PDB file of C-alpha atoms in Angstrom:
ATOM      1  CA  MET A   7     275.719  56.284 202.062  1.00  0.00           C
ATOM      2  CA  SER A   8     271.964  56.073 202.779  1.00  0.00           C
ATOM      3  CA  ILE A   9     269.886  53.394 200.924  1.00  0.00           C
ATOM      4  CA  GLU A  10     268.096  56.328 199.120  1.00  0.00           C
ATOM      5  CA  THR A  11     271.373  57.804 197.782  1.00  0.00           C
ATOM      6  CA  GLU A  12     272.510  54.272 196.813  1.00  0.00           C
ATOM      7  CA  VAL A  13     269.233  53.481 194.955  1.00  0.00           C
ATOM      8  CA  LYS A  14     269.500  56.875 193.131  1.00  0.00           C
ATOM      9  CA  THR A  15     273.107  56.052 192.189  1.00  0.00           C
ATOM     10  CA  ILE A  16     272.050  52.757 190.778  1.00  0.00           C
ATOM     11  CA  LEU A  17     269.144  54.257 188.814  1.00  0.00           C
ATOM     12  CA  ALA A  18     271.503  56.855 187.489  1.00  0.00           C
ATOM     13  CA  ASP A  19     273.887  54.200 186.356  1.00  0.00           C
ATOM     14  CA  VAL A  20     271.401  51.851 184.696  1.00  0.00           C
ATOM     15  CA  LEU A  21     269.328  54.504 183.178  1.00  0.00           C
ATOM     16  CA  GLN A  22     272.246  56.804 182.403  1.00  0.00           C
ATOM     17  CA  LEU A  23     270.312  59.740 183.892  1.00  0.00           C
ATOM     18  CA  GLY A  24     273.517  61.609 185.045  1.00  0.00           C
ATOM     19  CA  ASP A  25     273.220  64.503 187.469  1.00  0.00           C
ATOM     20  CA  ALA A  26     269.389  64.589 187.027  1.00  0.00           C
ATOM     21  CA  VAL A  27     269.002  62.093 189.888  1.00  0.00           C
ATOM     22  CA  ASN A  28     270.317  64.786 192.245  1.00  0.00           C
ATOM     23  CA  GLU A  29     267.089  66.449 191.883  1.00  0.00           C
ATOM     24  CA  PHE A  30     265.106  63.292 192.855  1.00  0.00           C
ATOM     25  CA  ASP A  31     263.550  62.671 196.135  1.00  0.00           C
ATOM     26  CA  THR A  32     261.368  59.940 197.611  1.00  0.00           C
ATOM     27  CA  GLY A  33     258.215  61.308 196.069  1.00  0.00           C
ATOM     28  CA  THR A  34     259.799  61.368 192.555  1.00  0.00           C
ATOM     29  CA  PRO A  35     257.624  59.054 190.284  1.00  0.00           C
ATOM     30  CA  LEU A  36     259.502  56.440 188.224  1.00  0.00           C
ATOM     31  CA  LEU A  37     257.396  54.022 186.040  1.00  0.00           C
ATOM     32  CA  GLY A  38     255.517  55.900 183.545  1.00  0.00           C
ATOM     33  CA  SER A  39     257.145  59.268 184.307  1.00  0.00           C
ATOM     34  CA  ILE A  40     260.857  58.646 183.288  1.00  0.00           C
ATOM     35  CA  PRO A  41     260.869  57.765 179.517  1.00  0.00           C
ATOM     36  CA  GLU A  42     264.111  55.659 180.069  1.00  0.00           C
ATOM     37  CA  PHE A  43     262.252  53.599 182.702  1.00  0.00           C
ATOM     38  CA  ASP A  44     260.881  50.849 180.539  1.00  0.00           C
ATOM     39  CA  SER A  45     260.574  47.129 181.301  1.00  0.00           C
ATOM     40  CA  MET A  46     264.139  46.535 180.202  1.00  0.00           C
ATOM     41  CA  ALA A  47     265.294  49.160 182.585  1.00  0.00           C
ATOM     42  CA  VAL A  48     263.344  47.499 185.338  1.00  0.00           C
ATOM     43  CA  VAL A  49     265.214  44.311 184.801  1.00  0.00           C
ATOM     44  CA  GLY A  50     268.602  46.242 184.890  1.00  0.00           C
ATOM     45  CA  VAL A  51     267.532  47.859 188.088  1.00  0.00           C
ATOM     46  CA  ILE A  52     266.680  44.638 189.824  1.00  0.00           C
ATOM     47  CA  THR A  53     269.930  42.942 188.606  1.00  0.00           C
ATOM     48  CA  ALA A  54     271.988  46.025 189.760  1.00  0.00           C
ATOM     49  CA  LEU A  55     270.201  45.791 193.154  1.00  0.00           C
ATOM     50  CA  GLU A  56     270.799  42.095 193.603  1.00  0.00           C
ATOM     51  CA  GLU A  57     274.487  42.605 192.765  1.00  0.00           C
ATOM     52  CA  ASN A  58     274.950  45.667 194.982  1.00  0.00           C
ATOM     53  CA  TYR A  59     273.165  44.150 198.040  1.00  0.00           C
ATOM     54  CA  GLY A  60     273.647  40.398 197.495  1.00  0.00           C
ATOM     55  CA  PHE A  61     270.044  39.658 197.949  1.00  0.00           C
ATOM     56  CA  PHE A  62     267.979  37.593 195.728  1.00  0.00           C
ATOM     57  CA  VAL A  63     264.678  38.896 194.129  1.00  0.00           C
ATOM     58  CA  ASP A  64     261.861  36.486 193.206  1.00  0.00           C
ATOM     59  CA  ASP A  65     259.540  37.308 190.326  1.00  0.00           C
ATOM     60  CA  ASP A  66     256.509  37.480 192.362  1.00  0.00           C
ATOM     61  CA  GLU A  67     258.043  40.049 194.716  1.00  0.00           C
ATOM     62  CA  ILE A  68     258.241  42.508 191.811  1.00  0.00           C
ATOM     63  CA  ASP A  69     255.173  44.453 190.451  1.00  0.00           C
ATOM     64  CA  ALA A  70     254.587  47.841 189.147  1.00  0.00           C
ATOM     65  CA  ASP A  71     253.970  49.161 192.720  1.00  0.00           C
ATOM     66  CA  VAL A  72     257.457  48.489 193.611  1.00  0.00           C
ATOM     67  CA  PHE A  73     258.598  51.033 190.873  1.00  0.00           C
ATOM     68  CA  GLU A  74     256.110  53.645 191.431  1.00  0.00           C
ATOM     69  CA  SER A  75     258.505  56.173 192.934  1.00  0.00           C
ATOM     70  CA  ILE A  76     261.895  56.485 194.574  1.00  0.00           C
ATOM     71  CA  GLY A  77     260.196  56.061 197.837  1.00  0.00           C
ATOM     72  CA  THR A  78     258.578  52.802 197.079  1.00  0.00           C
ATOM     73  CA  LEU A  79     261.707  51.248 195.582  1.00  0.00           C
ATOM     74  CA  VAL A  80     263.772  52.320 198.565  1.00  0.00           C
ATOM     75  CA  SER A  81     261.119  50.718 200.795  1.00  0.00           C
ATOM     76  CA  PHE A  82     261.378  47.628 198.866  1.00  0.00           C
ATOM     77  CA  VAL A  83     265.210  47.465 199.197  1.00  0.00           C
ATOM     78  CA  GLU A  84     264.876  48.108 202.916  1.00  0.00           C
ATOM     79  CA  SER A  85     262.363  45.109 203.163  1.00  0.00           C
ATOM     80  CA  LYS A  86     264.878  42.952 201.524  1.00  0.00           C
ATOM     81  CA  MET A  87     267.649  43.571 204.007  1.00  0.00           C
TER      82      MET A  87
ATOM     83  CA  MET B 461     296.031  35.670 173.227  1.00  0.00           C
ATOM     84  CA  LEU B 462     292.440  34.370 172.739  1.00  0.00           C
ATOM     85  CA  LEU B 463     289.477  36.738 173.688  1.00  0.00           C
ATOM     86  CA  ILE B 464     286.294  34.808 174.736  1.00  0.00           C
ATOM     87  CA  PRO B 465     283.145  36.786 174.398  1.00  0.00           C
ATOM     88  CA  PRO B 466     280.250  37.076 176.773  1.00  0.00           C
ATOM     89  CA  PHE B 467     276.608  36.065 175.943  1.00  0.00           C
ATOM     90  CA  ALA B 468     273.789  37.496 174.061  1.00  0.00           C
ATOM     91  CA  ASP B 469     273.360  41.322 174.382  1.00  0.00           C
ATOM     92  CA  GLU B 470     276.304  41.501 176.808  1.00  0.00           C
ATOM     93  CA  MET B 471     278.448  40.499 173.794  1.00  0.00           C
ATOM     94  CA  ASN B 472     277.093  43.345 171.682  1.00  0.00           C
ATOM     95  CA  LYS B 473     277.491  45.863 174.422  1.00  0.00           C
ATOM     96  CA  SER B 474     281.102  44.727 175.219  1.00  0.00           C
ATOM     97  CA  ARG B 475     282.131  44.670 171.508  1.00  0.00           C
ATOM     98  CA  ARG B 476     283.878  48.068 171.681  1.00  0.00           C
ATOM     99  CA  MET B 477     285.810  47.136 174.741  1.00  0.00           C
ATOM    100  CA  TYR B 478     286.903  43.984 173.132  1.00  0.00           C
ATOM    101  CA  SER B 479     288.115  45.580 170.018  1.00  0.00           C
ATOM    102  CA  GLU B 480     289.830  48.134 171.914  1.00  0.00           C
ATOM    103  CA  LEU B 481     291.647  45.724 174.016  1.00  0.00           C
ATOM    104  CA  ALA B 482     292.654  43.729 171.005  1.00  0.00           C
ATOM    105  CA  ARG B 483     293.904  46.823 169.262  1.00  0.00           C
ATOM    106  CA  LYS B 484     296.013  47.941 172.361  1.00  0.00           C
ATOM    107  CA  LEU B 485     297.364  44.428 172.793  1.00  0.00           C
ATOM    108  CA  SER B 486     298.304  44.103 168.964  1.00  0.00           C
ATOM    109  CA  ASN B 487     299.963  47.535 169.137  1.00  0.00           C
ATOM    110  CA  ASN B 488     302.162  45.925 171.891  1.00  0.00           C
ATOM    111  CA  ASN B 489     303.112  43.308 169.236  1.00  0.00           C
ATOM    112  CA  LEU B 490     300.782  40.653 170.760  1.00  0.00           C
ATOM    113  CA  ASN B 491     298.824  38.256 168.467  1.00  0.00           C
ATOM    114  CA  VAL B 492     295.174  38.456 169.462  1.00  0.00           C
ATOM    115  CA  LEU B 493     292.373  36.197 168.308  1.00  0.00           C
ATOM    116  CA  MET B 494     288.836  37.447 168.735  1.00  0.00           C
ATOM    117  CA  PHE B 495     285.929  35.151 167.665  1.00  0.00           C
ATOM    118  CA  ASP B 496     282.166  34.730 168.079  1.00  0.00           C
ATOM    119  CA  PHE B 497     280.760  31.409 169.420  1.00  0.00           C
ATOM    120  CA  TYR B 498     279.016  29.094 167.015  1.00  0.00           C
ATOM    121  CA  GLY B 499     275.414  30.458 166.328  1.00  0.00           C
ATOM    122  CA  THR B 500     276.079  33.906 167.823  1.00  0.00           C
ATOM    123  CA  GLY B 501     277.423  37.273 166.478  1.00  0.00           C
ATOM    124  CA  ASP B 502     279.099  36.953 163.116  1.00  0.00           C
ATOM    125  CA  SER B 503     279.747  33.252 163.266  1.00  0.00           C
ATOM    126  CA  GLU B 504     277.857  30.822 161.175  1.00  0.00           C
ATOM    127  CA  GLY B 505     274.889  28.611 162.524  1.00  0.00           C
ATOM    128  CA  SER B 506     271.932  29.604 164.634  1.00  0.00           C
ATOM    129  CA  LEU B 507     271.722  29.683 168.392  1.00  0.00           C
ATOM    130  CA  GLU B 508     269.256  26.855 168.302  1.00  0.00           C
ATOM    131  CA  GLU B 509     271.933  24.620 166.708  1.00  0.00           C
ATOM    132  CA  ALA B 510     274.667  25.764 169.241  1.00  0.00           C
ATOM    133  CA  SER B 511     275.516  23.843 172.362  1.00  0.00           C
ATOM    134  CA  TRP B 512     277.791  24.463 175.345  1.00  0.00           C
ATOM    135  CA  GLN B 513     279.989  21.524 174.150  1.00  0.00           C
ATOM    136  CA  HIS B 514     280.314  23.223 170.675  1.00  0.00           C
ATOM    137  CA  TRP B 515     281.424  26.344 172.347  1.00  0.00           C
ATOM    138  CA  LEU B 516     284.069  24.567 174.387  1.00  0.00           C
ATOM    139  CA  GLU B 517     285.299  23.125 171.111  1.00  0.00           C
ATOM    140  CA  ASP B 518     285.384  26.717 169.664  1.00  0.00           C
ATOM    141  CA  ILE B 519     287.744  27.732 172.487  1.00  0.00           C
ATOM    142  CA  LYS B 520     289.843  24.727 171.882  1.00  0.00           C
ATOM    143  CA  SER B 521     290.268  25.451 168.062  1.00  0.00           C
ATOM    144  CA  GLY B 522     290.888  29.075 168.852  1.00  0.00           C
ATOM    145  CA  LEU B 523     293.810  28.078 171.122  1.00  0.00           C
ATOM    146  CA  SER B 524     295.172  25.320 168.677  1.00  0.00           C
ATOM    147  CA  HIS B 525     295.031  27.953 165.866  1.00  0.00           C
ATOM    148  CA  LEU B 526     297.105  30.408 167.990  1.00  0.00           C
ATOM    149  CA  ARG B 527     299.481  27.584 168.972  1.00  0.00           C
ATOM    150  CA  ASP B 528     300.014  26.648 165.380  1.00  0.00           C
ATOM    151  CA  LYS B 529     300.292  29.980 163.881  1.00  0.00           C
ATOM    152  CA  VAL B 530     302.086  31.845 166.785  1.00  0.00           C
ATOM    153  CA  GLY B 531     303.488  29.339 169.193  1.00  0.00           C
ATOM    154  CA  GLY B 532     304.933  30.506 172.556  1.00  0.00           C
ATOM    155  CA  SER B 533     302.985  30.862 175.585  1.00  0.00           C
ATOM    156  CA  ILE B 534     299.315  31.600 175.299  1.00  0.00           C
ATOM    157  CA  ASN B 535     297.005  33.765 177.264  1.00  0.00           C
ATOM    158  CA  LEU B 536     293.139  33.670 177.678  1.00  0.00           C
ATOM    159  CA  MET B 537     290.746  36.555 178.272  1.00  0.00           C
ATOM    160  CA  ALA B 538     287.065  36.090 179.289  1.00  0.00           C
ATOM    161  CA  MET B 539     284.238  38.056 180.577  1.00  0.00           C
ATOM    162  CA  ARG B 540     280.857  37.379 182.303  1.00  0.00           C
ATOM    163  CA  THR B 541     279.591  33.922 181.031  1.00  0.00           C
ATOM    164  CA  GLY B 542     282.859  33.651 178.905  1.00  0.00           C
ATOM    165  CA  ALA B 543     284.545  32.953 182.172  1.00  0.00           C
ATOM    166  CA  LEU B 544     282.395  30.036 182.778  1.00  0.00           C
ATOM    167  CA  LEU B 545     283.241  28.559 179.398  1.00  0.00           C
ATOM    168  CA  ALA B 546     287.031  29.440 179.935  1.00  0.00           C
ATOM    169  CA  ALA B 547     286.866  27.486 183.321  1.00  0.00           C
ATOM    170  CA  GLY B 548     285.103  24.743 181.539  1.00  0.00           C
ATOM    171  CA  HIS B 549     287.849  24.516 178.999  1.00  0.00           C
ATOM    172  CA  LEU B 550     290.618  24.768 181.605  1.00  0.00           C
ATOM    173  CA  ASN B 551     289.090  22.162 183.821  1.00  0.00           C
ATOM    174  CA  ALA B 552     289.365  19.681 180.951  1.00  0.00           C
ATOM    175  CA  ALA B 553     292.528  20.994 179.081  1.00  0.00           C
ATOM    176  CA  ASP B 554     295.671  19.030 178.931  1.00  0.00           C
ATOM    177  CA  THR B 555     297.746  21.994 177.626  1.00  0.00           C
ATOM    178  CA  PRO B 556     298.204  24.798 180.186  1.00  0.00           C
ATOM    179  CA  ILE B 557     297.941  28.435 179.326  1.00  0.00           C
ATOM    180  CA  ASN B 558     299.989  31.190 180.765  1.00  0.00           C
ATOM    181  CA  LYS B 559     297.755  33.978 181.901  1.00  0.00           C
ATOM    182  CA  LEU B 560     293.964  34.264 182.435  1.00  0.00           C
ATOM    183  CA  LEU B 561     292.470  37.635 182.322  1.00  0.00           C
ATOM    184  CA  LEU B 562     288.930  37.937 183.732  1.00  0.00           C
ATOM    185  CA  TRP B 563     286.598  40.947 183.562  1.00  0.00           C
ATOM    186  CA  GLN B 564     283.557  40.829 185.776  1.00  0.00           C
ATOM    187  CA  PRO B 565     283.124  36.913 185.592  1.00  0.00           C
ATOM    188  CA  VAL B 566     279.859  35.359 186.178  1.00  0.00           C
ATOM    189  CA  ILE B 567     280.337  33.145 189.200  1.00  0.00           C
ATOM    190  CA  ASP B 568     277.064  31.151 188.985  1.00  0.00           C
ATOM    191  CA  GLY B 569     275.480  30.365 185.792  1.00  0.00           C
ATOM    192  CA  LYS B 570     272.211  29.625 187.437  1.00  0.00           C
ATOM    193  CA  VAL B 571     271.967  33.271 188.986  1.00  0.00           C
ATOM    194  CA  PHE B 572     272.927  34.564 185.428  1.00  0.00           C
ATOM    195  CA  PHE B 573     270.310  32.602 183.705  1.00  0.00           C
ATOM    196  CA  ASN B 574     267.661  33.760 186.220  1.00  0.00           C
ATOM    197  CA  GLN B 575     268.592  37.298 185.445  1.00  0.00           C
ATOM    198  CA  PHE B 576     268.414  36.585 181.746  1.00  0.00           C
ATOM    199  CA  MET B 577     264.919  35.085 182.026  1.00  0.00           C
ATOM    200  CA  ARG B 578     263.713  38.329 183.503  1.00  0.00           C
ATOM    201  CA  LEU B 579     264.225  40.048 180.081  1.00  0.00           C
ATOM    202  CA  ARG B 580     261.252  38.021 179.041  1.00  0.00           C
ATOM    203  CA  LEU B 581     259.440  38.350 182.329  1.00  0.00           C
ATOM    204  CA  ALA B 582     259.957  42.069 182.602  1.00  0.00           C
ATOM    205  CA  SER B 583     256.666  43.154 180.951  1.00  0.00           C
ATOM    206  CA  SER B 584     254.476  40.548 182.657  1.00  0.00           C
ATOM    207  CA  MET B 585     256.207  41.429 186.108  1.00  0.00           C
ATOM    208  CA  MET B 586     254.772  44.982 185.676  1.00  0.00           C
ATOM    209  CA  SER B 587     251.328  43.734 184.726  1.00  0.00           C
ATOM    210  CA  THR B 588     248.548  43.255 187.279  1.00  0.00           C
ATOM    211  CA  ASP B 589     247.381  40.218 185.642  1.00  0.00           C
ATOM    212  CA  LYS B 590     246.988  37.309 188.159  1.00  0.00           C
ATOM    213  CA  ASN B 591     248.072  34.736 185.471  1.00  0.00           C
ATOM    214  CA  LYS B 592     251.246  36.479 184.662  1.00  0.00           C
ATOM    215  CA  GLU B 593     254.180  34.452 183.346  1.00  0.00           C
ATOM    216  CA  THR B 594     256.836  33.424 186.007  1.00  0.00           C
ATOM    217  CA  SER B 595     260.237  31.850 185.847  1.00  0.00           C
ATOM    218  CA  LYS B 596     258.667  28.697 186.972  1.00  0.00           C
ATOM    219  CA  ASP B 597     256.459  28.716 183.803  1.00  0.00           C
ATOM    220  CA  LEU B 598     259.585  29.238 181.713  1.00  0.00           C
ATOM    221  CA  LYS B 599     261.262  26.372 183.503  1.00  0.00           C
ATOM    222  CA  VAL B 600     258.418  24.084 182.710  1.00  0.00           C
ATOM    223  CA  VAL B 601     258.728  24.898 178.928  1.00  0.00           C
ATOM    224  CA  LEU B 602     262.488  24.055 179.081  1.00  0.00           C
ATOM    225  CA  ASP B 603     261.910  20.833 181.089  1.00  0.00           C
ATOM    226  CA  SER B 604     259.409  19.712 178.452  1.00  0.00           C
ATOM    227  CA  GLY B 605     262.264  19.835 175.972  1.00  0.00           C
ATOM    228  CA  GLU B 606     261.101  22.988 174.159  1.00  0.00           C
ATOM    229  CA  SER B 607     263.141  26.060 173.264  1.00  0.00           C
ATOM    230  CA  LEU B 608     262.429  29.363 174.804  1.00  0.00           C
ATOM    231  CA  GLU B 609     262.769  32.669 173.029  1.00  0.00           C
ATOM    232  CA  ILE B 610     264.213  35.237 175.370  1.00  0.00           C
ATOM    233  CA  ALA B 611     264.791  38.705 174.116  1.00  0.00           C
ATOM    234  CA  GLY B 612     265.155  37.461 170.542  1.00  0.00           C
ATOM    235  CA  TYR B 613     267.519  34.655 171.663  1.00  0.00           C
ATOM    236  CA  GLU B 614     266.364  31.160 170.988  1.00  0.00           C
ATOM    237  CA  ILE B 615     267.494  29.127 174.154  1.00  0.00           C
ATOM    238  CA  THR B 616     267.473  25.314 173.939  1.00  0.00           C
ATOM    239  CA  PRO B 617     266.916  23.323 177.059  1.00  0.00           C
ATOM    240  CA  GLY B 618     270.472  21.746 176.462  1.00  0.00           C
ATOM    241  CA  LEU B 619     272.127  25.224 176.480  1.00  0.00           C
ATOM    242  CA  ALA B 620     270.055  26.410 179.466  1.00  0.00           C
ATOM    243  CA  SER B 621     270.889  23.384 181.550  1.00  0.00           C
ATOM    244  CA  ARG B 622     274.748  23.465 180.770  1.00  0.00           C
ATOM    245  CA  LEU B 623     274.795  27.216 181.652  1.00  0.00           C
ATOM    246  CA  GLU B 624     272.832  26.743 184.856  1.00  0.00           C
ATOM    247  CA  ALA B 625     275.168  23.793 185.911  1.00  0.00           C
ATOM    248  CA  SER B 626     278.285  25.989 185.318  1.00  0.00           C
ATOM    249  CA  SER B 627     279.967  27.675 188.252  1.00  0.00           C
ATOM    250  CA  LEU B 628     283.368  29.199 188.857  1.00  0.00           C
ATOM    251  CA  LYS B 629     283.136  27.618 192.203  1.00  0.00           C
ATOM    252  CA  CYS B 630     283.715  24.254 190.466  1.00  0.00           C
ATOM    253  CA  PHE B 631     286.932  25.688 188.945  1.00  0.00           C
ATOM    254  CA  GLN B 632     290.202  24.946 190.755  1.00  0.00           C
ATOM    255  CA  PRO B 633     292.802  26.964 188.807  1.00  0.00           C
ATOM    256  CA  ASP B 634     296.235  25.514 188.339  1.00  0.00           C
ATOM    257  CA  THR B 635     298.776  27.171 190.676  1.00  0.00           C
ATOM    258  CA  GLU B 636     300.928  27.707 187.614  1.00  0.00           C
ATOM    259  CA  LEU B 637     298.361  29.985 186.036  1.00  0.00           C
ATOM    260  CA  GLU B 638     298.647  33.660 186.570  1.00  0.00           C
ATOM    261  CA  ILE B 639     295.206  35.319 186.921  1.00  0.00           C
ATOM    262  CA  ALA B 640     294.013  38.852 187.016  1.00  0.00           C
ATOM    263  CA  TRP B 641     290.333  39.478 187.943  1.00  0.00           C
ATOM    264  CA  PHE B 642     288.873  42.882 187.368  1.00  0.00           C
ATOM    265  CA  ASP B 643     285.468  43.973 188.699  1.00  0.00           C
ATOM    266  CA  VAL B 644     283.833  47.217 187.726  1.00  0.00           C
ATOM    267  CA  VAL B 645     282.337  49.309 190.491  1.00  0.00           C
ATOM    268  CA  ALA B 646     280.187  52.307 190.153  1.00  0.00           C
ATOM    269  CA  ASP B 647     282.336  54.383 192.438  1.00  0.00           C
ATOM    270  CA  GLU B 648     285.557  54.406 194.322  1.00  0.00           C
ATOM    271  CA  GLN B 649     283.972  53.600 197.618  1.00  0.00           C
ATOM    272  CA  LYS B 650     282.315  50.497 196.382  1.00  0.00           C
ATOM    273  CA  GLU B 651     283.815  47.110 196.622  1.00  0.00           C
ATOM    274  CA  PRO B 652     283.264  44.267 194.276  1.00  0.00           C
ATOM    275  CA  PRO B 653     280.440  41.801 195.182  1.00  0.00           C
ATOM    276  CA  VAL B 654     281.004  39.703 198.394  1.00  0.00           C
ATOM    277  CA  MET B 655     280.580  36.529 196.390  1.00  0.00           C
ATOM    278  CA  ASN B 656     283.483  37.449 194.214  1.00  0.00           C
ATOM    279  CA  ARG B 657     285.815  38.354 197.114  1.00  0.00           C
ATOM    280  CA  LYS B 658     285.059  35.271 198.784  1.00  0.00           C
ATOM    281  CA  LEU B 659     285.814  33.104 195.812  1.00  0.00           C
ATOM    282  CA  VAL B 660     289.177  35.053 195.113  1.00  0.00           C
ATOM    283  CA  ALA B 661     290.056  34.507 198.871  1.00  0.00           C
ATOM    284  CA  GLN B 662     289.369  30.686 198.552  1.00  0.00           C
ATOM    285  CA  TRP B 663     291.657  30.526 195.466  1.00  0.00           C
ATOM    286  CA  GLN B 664     294.291  32.458 197.187  1.00  0.00           C
ATOM    287  CA  LYS B 665     294.193  30.169 200.157  1.00  0.00           C
ATOM    288  CA  ALA B 666     294.642  27.167 197.847  1.00  0.00           C
ATOM    289  CA  GLY B 667     297.784  28.710 196.430  1.00  0.00           C
ATOM    290  CA  VAL B 668     296.263  30.225 193.199  1.00  0.00           C
ATOM    291  CA  ASN B 669     298.142  33.329 191.923  1.00  0.00           C
ATOM    292  CA  VAL B 670     295.246  35.586 191.519  1.00  0.00           C
ATOM    293  CA  MET B 671     295.173  39.384 191.606  1.00  0.00           C
ATOM    294  CA  HIS B 672     291.721  41.019 192.323  1.00  0.00           C
ATOM    295  CA  GLN B 673     291.267  44.625 191.391  1.00  0.00           C
ATOM    296  CA  LYS B 674     288.379  46.978 191.050  1.00  0.00           C
ATOM    297  CA  VAL B 675     288.077  49.519 188.291  1.00  0.00           C
ATOM    298  CA  THR B 676     285.513  52.481 188.563  1.00  0.00           C
ATOM    299  CA  GLY B 677     283.235  52.850 185.790  1.00  0.00           C
ATOM    300  CA  MET B 678     279.878  51.985 184.186  1.00  0.00           C
ATOM    301  CA  ALA B 679     278.603  48.322 183.675  1.00  0.00           C
ATOM    302  CA  PHE B 680     279.414  48.642 180.000  1.00  0.00           C
ATOM    303  CA  TRP B 681     278.069  45.022 179.226  1.00  0.00           C
ATOM    304  CA  ASN B 682     274.529  46.000 180.166  1.00  0.00           C
ATOM    305  CA  SER B 683     274.322  49.788 179.913  1.00  0.00           C
ATOM    306  CA  THR B 684     271.821  51.339 177.575  1.00  0.00           C
ATOM    307  CA  GLU B 685     274.432  53.302 175.624  1.00  0.00           C
ATOM    308  CA  ILE B 686     277.813  51.952 174.505  1.00  0.00           C
ATOM    309  CA  VAL B 687     280.457  52.947 177.046  1.00  0.00           C
ATOM    310  CA  GLU B 688     284.144  52.360 177.462  1.00  0.00           C
ATOM    311  CA  ILE B 689     286.343  52.028 180.546  1.00  0.00           C
ATOM    312  CA  SER B 690     289.782  52.936 179.301  1.00  0.00           C
ATOM    313  CA  ALA B 691     291.429  52.267 182.788  1.00  0.00           C
ATOM    314  CA  LEU B 692     290.379  48.569 182.517  1.00  0.00           C
ATOM    315  CA  ILE B 693     291.895  48.170 179.086  1.00  0.00           C
ATOM    316  CA  ASP B 694     295.093  49.892 180.227  1.00  0.00           C
ATOM    317  CA  ARG B 695     295.452  47.785 183.380  1.00  0.00           C
ATOM    318  CA  SER B 696     294.579  44.524 181.420  1.00  0.00           C
ATOM    319  CA  VAL B 697     297.404  45.468 178.951  1.00  0.00           C
ATOM    320  CA  VAL B 698     299.848  46.095 181.764  1.00  0.00           C
ATOM    321  CA  PHE B 699     298.981  42.611 183.299  1.00  0.00           C
ATOM    322  CA  ILE B 700     299.388  40.877 180.038  1.00  0.00           C
ATOM    323  CA  ASN B 701     302.633  42.615 179.152  1.00  0.00           C
ATOM    324  CA  ASN B 702     304.256  42.125 182.389  1.00  0.00           C
ATOM    325  CA  ASP B 703     307.191  39.623 181.637  1.00  0.00           C
ATOM    326  CA  GLY B 704     306.712  40.167 178.018  1.00  0.00           C
ATOM    327  CA  SER B 705     304.859  36.898 177.310  1.00  0.00           C
ATOM    328  CA  GLY B 706     302.350  36.486 174.571  1.00  0.00           C
TER     329      GLY B 706
END
């Protein structure tokens, strides 16, 4: 599975988006565009990424830019691996 | 059988799974005791008055209640941070238990607490403010002896430090103890986290009787909606019922 697909699966799990994620591509905006994507969801996504990939995310690595779109989130995950 | 709950919102989210497990087990003529730790859920006291030690005492009194009322062999079930408390109890216990059922146990209390602190940091993480609150700031507050409010939970420095110091890596299960460890994975292709597999392998090498299985489903302890994984309950009941012990 590509990282993009994995990230989409994680988003679907945490935000309970169901099949809607199949329509997502790297350009799909996240923060401020998906109603379920609030700050609690951000926490859930970070934790799920840590558990899935086994890396550790420090607070200062995270800001709104990381969660701008599927693409920015995928790049962040790639930078951690 | 005693069911040890997880912590904070994870406890609320797993409530239904716990009741369902308790119901299924009692349908199989098992005596099941569910409780909330002091200062949490429906129990008396406030979280600020609670302590890790008090919670270990809660487990102890739950078990002795079962021994007095029911007798026979006693089993223990725990999930997430409840597993850290179960391990803390078993490390010090002089009366052995028969089976230990684990659901997605937290291995390292420190990692868990860091993730928990994020609930408070979430909004500031997203802000562009240069002076935004970080986990270091929160640690300073705790180190100064003050409590910290995180997602509506009043966390005392004592509770935080005991939680952070707890790790399943410090737990050497008795070789007589029969353990089933279930991890929930999002889809069938996924494997449980590497850390979990490593620890299970270590235990097995040391002669511990532990079965590690994955169950496909959603992380019900931190999902937005309340979800159930009936396969997890069914397989847990099979594990407990095996040999017909209570």
